[in-house]
GROMACS .gro file of C-alpha atoms in nm:
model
   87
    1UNK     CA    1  -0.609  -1.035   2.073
    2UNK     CA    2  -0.894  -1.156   1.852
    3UNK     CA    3  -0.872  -1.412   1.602
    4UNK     CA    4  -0.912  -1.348   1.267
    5UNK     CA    5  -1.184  -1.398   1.042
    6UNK     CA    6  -1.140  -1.543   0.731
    7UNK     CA    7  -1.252  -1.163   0.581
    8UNK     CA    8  -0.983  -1.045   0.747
    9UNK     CA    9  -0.755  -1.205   0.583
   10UNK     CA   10  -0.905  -1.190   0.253
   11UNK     CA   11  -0.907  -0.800   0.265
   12UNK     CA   12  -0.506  -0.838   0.447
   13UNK     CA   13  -0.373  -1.002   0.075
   14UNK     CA   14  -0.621  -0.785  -0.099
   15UNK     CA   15  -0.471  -0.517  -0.009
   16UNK     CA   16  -0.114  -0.641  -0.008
   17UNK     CA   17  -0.180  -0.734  -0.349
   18UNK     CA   18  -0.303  -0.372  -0.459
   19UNK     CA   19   0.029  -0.192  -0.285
   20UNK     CA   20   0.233  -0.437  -0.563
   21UNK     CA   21   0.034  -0.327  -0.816
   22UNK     CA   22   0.048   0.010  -0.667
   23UNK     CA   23   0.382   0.041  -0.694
   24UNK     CA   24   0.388  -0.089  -1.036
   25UNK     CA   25   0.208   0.150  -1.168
   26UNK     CA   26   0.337   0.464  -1.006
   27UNK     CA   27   0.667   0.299  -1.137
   28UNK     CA   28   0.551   0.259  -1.445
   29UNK     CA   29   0.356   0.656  -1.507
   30UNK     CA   30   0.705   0.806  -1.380
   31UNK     CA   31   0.955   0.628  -1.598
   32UNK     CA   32   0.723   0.701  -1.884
   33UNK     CA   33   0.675   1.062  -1.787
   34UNK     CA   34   0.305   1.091  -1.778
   35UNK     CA   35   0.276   1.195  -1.410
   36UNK     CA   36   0.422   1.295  -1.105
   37UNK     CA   37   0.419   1.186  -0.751
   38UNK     CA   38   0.115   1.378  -0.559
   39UNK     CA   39   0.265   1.256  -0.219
   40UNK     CA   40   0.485   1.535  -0.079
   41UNK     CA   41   0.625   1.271   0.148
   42UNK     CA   42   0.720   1.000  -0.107
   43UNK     CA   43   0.804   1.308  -0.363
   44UNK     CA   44   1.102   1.435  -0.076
   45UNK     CA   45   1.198   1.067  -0.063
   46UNK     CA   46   1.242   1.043  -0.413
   47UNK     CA   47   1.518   1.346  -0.382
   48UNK     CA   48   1.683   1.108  -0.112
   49UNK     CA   49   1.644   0.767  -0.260
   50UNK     CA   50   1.553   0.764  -0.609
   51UNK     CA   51   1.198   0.682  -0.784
   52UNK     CA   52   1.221   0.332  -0.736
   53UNK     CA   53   1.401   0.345  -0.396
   54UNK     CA   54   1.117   0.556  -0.249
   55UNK     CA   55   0.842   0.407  -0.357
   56UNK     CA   56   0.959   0.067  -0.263
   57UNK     CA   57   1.073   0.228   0.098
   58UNK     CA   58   0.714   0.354   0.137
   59UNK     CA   59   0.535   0.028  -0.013
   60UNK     CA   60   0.738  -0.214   0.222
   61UNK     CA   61   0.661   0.031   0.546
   62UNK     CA   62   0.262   0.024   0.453
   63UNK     CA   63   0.273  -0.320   0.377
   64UNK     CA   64   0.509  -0.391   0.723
   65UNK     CA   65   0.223  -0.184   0.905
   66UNK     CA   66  -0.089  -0.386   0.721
   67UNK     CA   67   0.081  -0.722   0.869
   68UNK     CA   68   0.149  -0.596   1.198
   69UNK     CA   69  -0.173  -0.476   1.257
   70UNK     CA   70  -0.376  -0.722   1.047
   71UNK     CA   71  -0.501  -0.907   1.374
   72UNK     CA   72  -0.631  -0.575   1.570
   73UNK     CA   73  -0.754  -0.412   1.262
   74UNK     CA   74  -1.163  -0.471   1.209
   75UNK     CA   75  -1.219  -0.628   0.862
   76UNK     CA   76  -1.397  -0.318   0.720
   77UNK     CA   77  -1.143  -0.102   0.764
   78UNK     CA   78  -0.923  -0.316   0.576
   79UNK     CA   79  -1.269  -0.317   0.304
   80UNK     CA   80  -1.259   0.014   0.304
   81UNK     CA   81  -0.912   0.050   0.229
   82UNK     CA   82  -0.896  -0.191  -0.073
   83UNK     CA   83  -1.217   0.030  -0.192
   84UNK     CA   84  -0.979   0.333  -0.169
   85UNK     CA   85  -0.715   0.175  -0.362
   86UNK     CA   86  -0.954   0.029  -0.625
   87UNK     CA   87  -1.095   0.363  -0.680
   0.00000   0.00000   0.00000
């Protein structure tokens, strides 16, 4: 196991930080009717669990898998992802 680099880290609670505002937003566009869901996966979830049930469900298991990998994942690929999210 490698330790991790201070951009590591940086780009770990970046990206925490955008799957909050993530789901804030997605929150947000649905209860205001002004989208939909694109995911087919969180879109069946939402049958099972409700809007906010689902997307917290699939924010909590990406942010559970960003942790647990955050010391084996290279820092660009956690660069790369904020740059997806920002986007």
């Amino acid at each position: 196991m490698d330790a991790l680099t201070p951009y590591t880290m940086l780009f770990v609670y970046a990206l925490l930080v955008l799957q909050v505002l993530d789901a804030l937003t997605t929150l947000y566009v649905l209860r205001k009717g002004t989208g939909v869901e694109s995911n087919p996966l969180a879109r069946k979830l939402m049958e099972v669990f409700g809007r906010e049930g689902a997307v917290l469900l699939v924010k909590a298991a990406l942010a559970g898998a960003i942790w647990t990998f955050r010391d084996t994942t290279p820092a660009w690929a956690y660069a790369l992802l904020c740059v997806m999210y920002v986007v």
